[in-house]
PDB file of C-alpha atoms and ligand atoms in Angstrom:
ATOM      1  CA  MET A   1    -214.100  51.498 -80.975  1.00  0.00           C
ATOM      2  CA  GLY A   2    -217.134  48.453 -80.643  1.00  0.00           C
ATOM      3  CA  ASN A   3    -217.295  45.642 -77.998  1.00  0.00           C
ATOM      4  CA  ARG A   4    -215.918  43.322 -80.284  1.00  0.00           C
ATOM      5  CA  GLU A   5    -212.397  45.480 -80.922  1.00  0.00           C
ATOM      6  CA  ILE A   6    -212.444  46.277 -76.752  1.00  0.00           C
ATOM      7  CA  PHE A   7    -212.665  42.715 -76.103  1.00  0.00           C
ATOM      8  CA  ASP A   8    -210.169  41.317 -79.186  1.00  0.00           C
ATOM      9  CA  GLN A   9    -207.782  43.955 -77.265  1.00  0.00           C
ATOM     10  CA  VAL A  10    -207.864  42.897 -74.023  1.00  0.00           C
ATOM     11  CA  SER A  11    -207.533  39.445 -75.230  1.00  0.00           C
ATOM     12  CA  ASP A  12    -204.574  40.378 -77.584  1.00  0.00           C
ATOM     13  CA  MET A  13    -203.072  42.345 -73.855  1.00  0.00           C
ATOM     14  CA  GLU A  14    -203.887  39.090 -71.696  1.00  0.00           C
ATOM     15  CA  LYS A  15    -201.773  37.446 -74.449  1.00  0.00           C
ATOM     16  CA  GLN A  16    -198.611  39.718 -74.224  1.00  0.00           C
ATOM     17  CA  ILE A  17    -198.895  39.943 -70.259  1.00  0.00           C
ATOM     18  CA  GLY A  18    -198.932  35.648 -70.097  1.00  0.00           C
ATOM     19  CA  GLU A  19    -195.737  35.517 -72.911  1.00  0.00           C
ATOM     20  CA  LEU A  20    -193.841  38.670 -70.670  1.00  0.00           C
ATOM     21  CA  TYR A  21    -194.695  36.551 -67.520  1.00  0.00           C
ATOM     22  CA  GLU A  22    -192.976  33.622 -69.329  1.00  0.00           C
ATOM     23  CA  GLN A  23    -189.788  35.299 -69.911  1.00  0.00           C
ATOM     24  CA  LEU A  24    -189.824  36.510 -66.792  1.00  0.00           C
ATOM     25  CA  GLY A  25    -190.129  33.626 -65.191  1.00  0.00           C
ATOM     26  CA  ASP A  26    -187.160  32.329 -67.332  1.00  0.00           C
ATOM     27  CA  LEU A  27    -185.155  35.491 -66.902  1.00  0.00           C
ATOM     28  CA  LYS A  28    -185.466  34.783 -63.046  1.00  0.00           C
ATOM     29  CA  GLY A  29    -184.291  30.861 -63.989  1.00  0.00           C
ATOM     30  CA  ARG A  30    -181.063  32.680 -65.557  1.00  0.00           C
ATOM     31  CA  LEU A  31    -180.629  34.903 -62.640  1.00  0.00           C
ATOM     32  CA  SER A  32    -180.860  32.204 -59.865  1.00  0.00           C
ATOM     33  CA  ASP A  33    -177.983  29.794 -62.206  1.00  0.00           C
ATOM     34  CA  LEU A  34    -175.675  33.047 -62.401  1.00  0.00           C
ATOM     35  CA  LEU A  35    -176.128  34.067 -58.680  1.00  0.00           C
ATOM     36  CA  GLU A  36    -175.202  30.342 -57.885  1.00  0.00           C
ATOM     37  CA  GLU A  37    -172.350  30.008 -60.206  1.00  0.00           C
ATOM     38  CA  ASN A  38    -171.412  33.293 -58.548  1.00  0.00           C
ATOM     39  CA  HIS A  39    -171.385  32.280 -55.319  1.00  0.00           C
ATOM     40  CA  ARG A  40    -169.464  28.836 -56.188  1.00  0.00           C
ATOM     41  CA  LEU A  41    -166.734  30.576 -57.823  1.00  0.00           C
ATOM     42  CA  ALA A  42    -166.493  32.736 -54.749  1.00  0.00           C
ATOM     43  CA  VAL A  43    -165.919  29.856 -52.483  1.00  0.00           C
ATOM     44  CA  GLU A  44    -163.463  28.593 -54.941  1.00  0.00           C
ATOM     45  CA  ASN A  45    -161.404  31.552 -55.099  1.00  0.00           C
ATOM     46  CA  HIS A  46    -161.230  32.319 -51.761  1.00  0.00           C
ATOM     47  CA  ASN A  47    -160.418  28.268 -51.421  1.00  0.00           C
ATOM     48  CA  LEU A  48    -157.700  28.847 -54.129  1.00  0.00           C
ATOM     49  CA  ARG A  49    -156.486  32.376 -51.929  1.00  0.00           C
ATOM     50  CA  ASN A  50    -155.944  30.647 -48.775  1.00  0.00           C
ATOM     51  CA  HIS A  51    -154.242  27.537 -50.578  1.00  0.00           C
ATOM     52  CA  LEU A  52    -151.765  30.303 -52.268  1.00  0.00           C
ATOM     53  CA  ASP A  53    -151.081  31.985 -49.170  1.00  0.00           C
ATOM     54  CA  HIS A  54    -150.439  28.947 -47.249  1.00  0.00           C
ATOM     55  CA  THR A  55    -147.787  27.315 -50.195  1.00  0.00           C
ATOM     56  CA  GLU A  56    -146.287  31.239 -50.242  1.00  0.00           C
ATOM     57  CA  ALA A  57    -146.062  30.744 -46.600  1.00  0.00           C
ATOM     58  CA  VAL A  58    -144.366  27.598 -46.223  1.00  0.00           C
ATOM     59  CA  ALA A  59    -142.213  28.690 -49.284  1.00  0.00           C
ATOM     60  CA  GLU A  60    -140.994  31.826 -47.715  1.00  0.00           C
ATOM     61  CA  LYS A  61    -140.282  29.461 -44.065  1.00  0.00           C
ATOM     62  CA  SER A  62    -137.668  26.830 -46.213  1.00  0.00           C
ATOM     63  CA  SER A  63    -136.092  29.085 -48.283  1.00  0.00           C
ATOM     64  CA  GLN A  64    -135.335  31.268 -44.769  1.00  0.00           C
ATOM     65  CA  LYS A  65    -134.637  28.332 -43.398  1.00  0.00           C
ATOM     66  CA  ASP A  66    -132.063  27.826 -46.347  1.00  0.00           C
ATOM     67  CA  SER A  67    -130.010  31.325 -45.910  1.00  0.00           C
ATOM     68  CA  ALA A  68    -129.617  30.576 -42.624  1.00  0.00           C
ATOM     69  CA  LYS A  69    -127.656  27.398 -43.375  1.00  0.00           C
ATOM     70  CA  GLY A  70    -125.888  28.649 -46.680  1.00  0.00           C
ATOM     71  CA  SER A  71    -127.336  27.071 -49.549  1.00  0.00           C
ATOM     72  CA  LEU A  72    -128.113  23.463 -48.581  1.00  0.00           C
ATOM     73  CA  PRO A  73    -131.481  23.072 -46.642  1.00  0.00           C
ATOM     74  CA  GLY A  74    -131.396  21.853 -43.320  1.00  0.00           C
ATOM     75  CA  GLU A  75    -131.847  17.871 -43.832  1.00  0.00           C
ATOM     76  CA  GLY A  76    -128.832  17.743 -46.349  1.00  0.00           C
ATOM     77  CA  TYR A  77    -126.644  19.168 -44.289  1.00  0.00           C
ATOM     78  CA  ASP A  78    -127.514  16.993 -41.172  1.00  0.00           C
ATOM     79  CA  ASN A  79    -127.001  13.972 -43.509  1.00  0.00           C
ATOM     80  CA  LEU A  80    -123.657  15.569 -44.424  1.00  0.00           C
ATOM     81  CA  ALA A  81    -122.321  16.267 -40.754  1.00  0.00           C
ATOM     82  CA  ARG A  82    -123.418  12.820 -39.872  1.00  0.00           C
ATOM     83  CA  LEU A  83    -121.529  10.712 -42.732  1.00  0.00           C
ATOM     84  CA  TYR A  84    -118.345  12.530 -41.725  1.00  0.00           C
ATOM     85  CA  GLU A  85    -118.968  11.878 -37.890  1.00  0.00           C
ATOM     86  CA  GLU A  86    -119.067   8.434 -39.025  1.00  0.00           C
ATOM     87  CA  GLY A  87    -115.401   8.574 -41.044  1.00  0.00           C
ATOM     88  CA  PHE A  88    -116.409   9.322 -44.506  1.00  0.00           C
ATOM     89  CA  HIS A  89    -115.321  12.430 -46.554  1.00  0.00           C
ATOM     90  CA  ILE A  90    -117.855  14.702 -47.409  1.00  0.00           C
ATOM     91  CA  CYS A  91    -115.793  16.822 -50.072  1.00  0.00           C
ATOM     92  CA  ASN A  92    -115.869  17.105 -53.492  1.00  0.00           C
ATOM     93  CA  LEU A  93    -112.635  15.460 -53.365  1.00  0.00           C
ATOM     94  CA  GLU A  94    -112.791  12.175 -51.916  1.00  0.00           C
ATOM     95  CA  PHE A  95    -116.977  11.920 -51.235  1.00  0.00           C
ATOM     96  CA  GLY A  96    -117.664   8.950 -49.618  1.00  0.00           C
ATOM     97  CA  SER A  97    -114.620   7.425 -49.274  1.00  0.00           C
ATOM     98  CA  PRO A  98    -113.486   6.106 -45.820  1.00  0.00           C
ATOM     99  CA  ARG A  99    -111.343   9.191 -43.920  1.00  0.00           C
ATOM    100  CA  ARG A 100    -109.134   6.740 -41.938  1.00  0.00           C
ATOM    101  CA  ASN A 101    -110.283   8.538 -39.003  1.00  0.00           C
ATOM    102  CA  GLU A 102    -108.059  11.738 -40.052  1.00  0.00           C
ATOM    103  CA  ASP A 103    -109.146  14.803 -40.350  1.00  0.00           C
ATOM    104  CA  CYS A 104    -109.990  16.139 -44.099  1.00  0.00           C
ATOM    105  CA  ILE A 105    -109.368  20.247 -44.871  1.00  0.00           C
ATOM    106  CA  PHE A 106    -111.280  19.724 -47.597  1.00  0.00           C
ATOM    107  CA  CYS A 107    -114.173  18.640 -45.488  1.00  0.00           C
ATOM    108  CA  LEU A 108    -113.632  20.735 -42.629  1.00  0.00           C
ATOM    109  CA  ASP A 109    -114.108  23.292 -45.142  1.00  0.00           C
ATOM    110  CA  PHE A 110    -117.459  22.476 -45.876  1.00  0.00           C
ATOM    111  CA  PHE A 111    -118.365  23.074 -42.390  1.00  0.00           C
ATOM    112  CA  ASP A 112    -116.932  26.331 -41.929  1.00  0.00           C
ATOM    113  CA  LYS A 113    -118.825  27.476 -45.074  1.00  0.00           C
ATOM    114  CA  THR A 114    -121.543  26.170 -43.795  1.00  0.00           C
ATOM    115  CA  LYS A 115    -121.612  27.421 -40.634  1.00  0.00           C
TER     116      LYS A 115
HETATM  117 ZN1   ZN B 201    -112.523  15.191 -47.279  1.00  0.00          ZN
END
């Protein structure tokens, strides 16, 4: 192999190394993008999981509250009890009409059921 050929070969290798180096830089950039996205997704997943746990805990708590007072939510029950005390029917038959200071067995039945 003559000196000229050796020189050409070394030049070739230099060119290939240059290209490989460029590709390496390219891959490094893409890897860094992927790591960044992976980190972002991990944080987002963590936040969503927390949110879901919180939502489930709230739903569980409110369903426990509901079952403690029959099928009625606590606030609805309190509103109806107040309405009855103010002198109105809360039963299905006469709902909203005045009781005229008489107890109504259907209204009282409602209280019995929900106790
Ligand atoms: Zn009634």
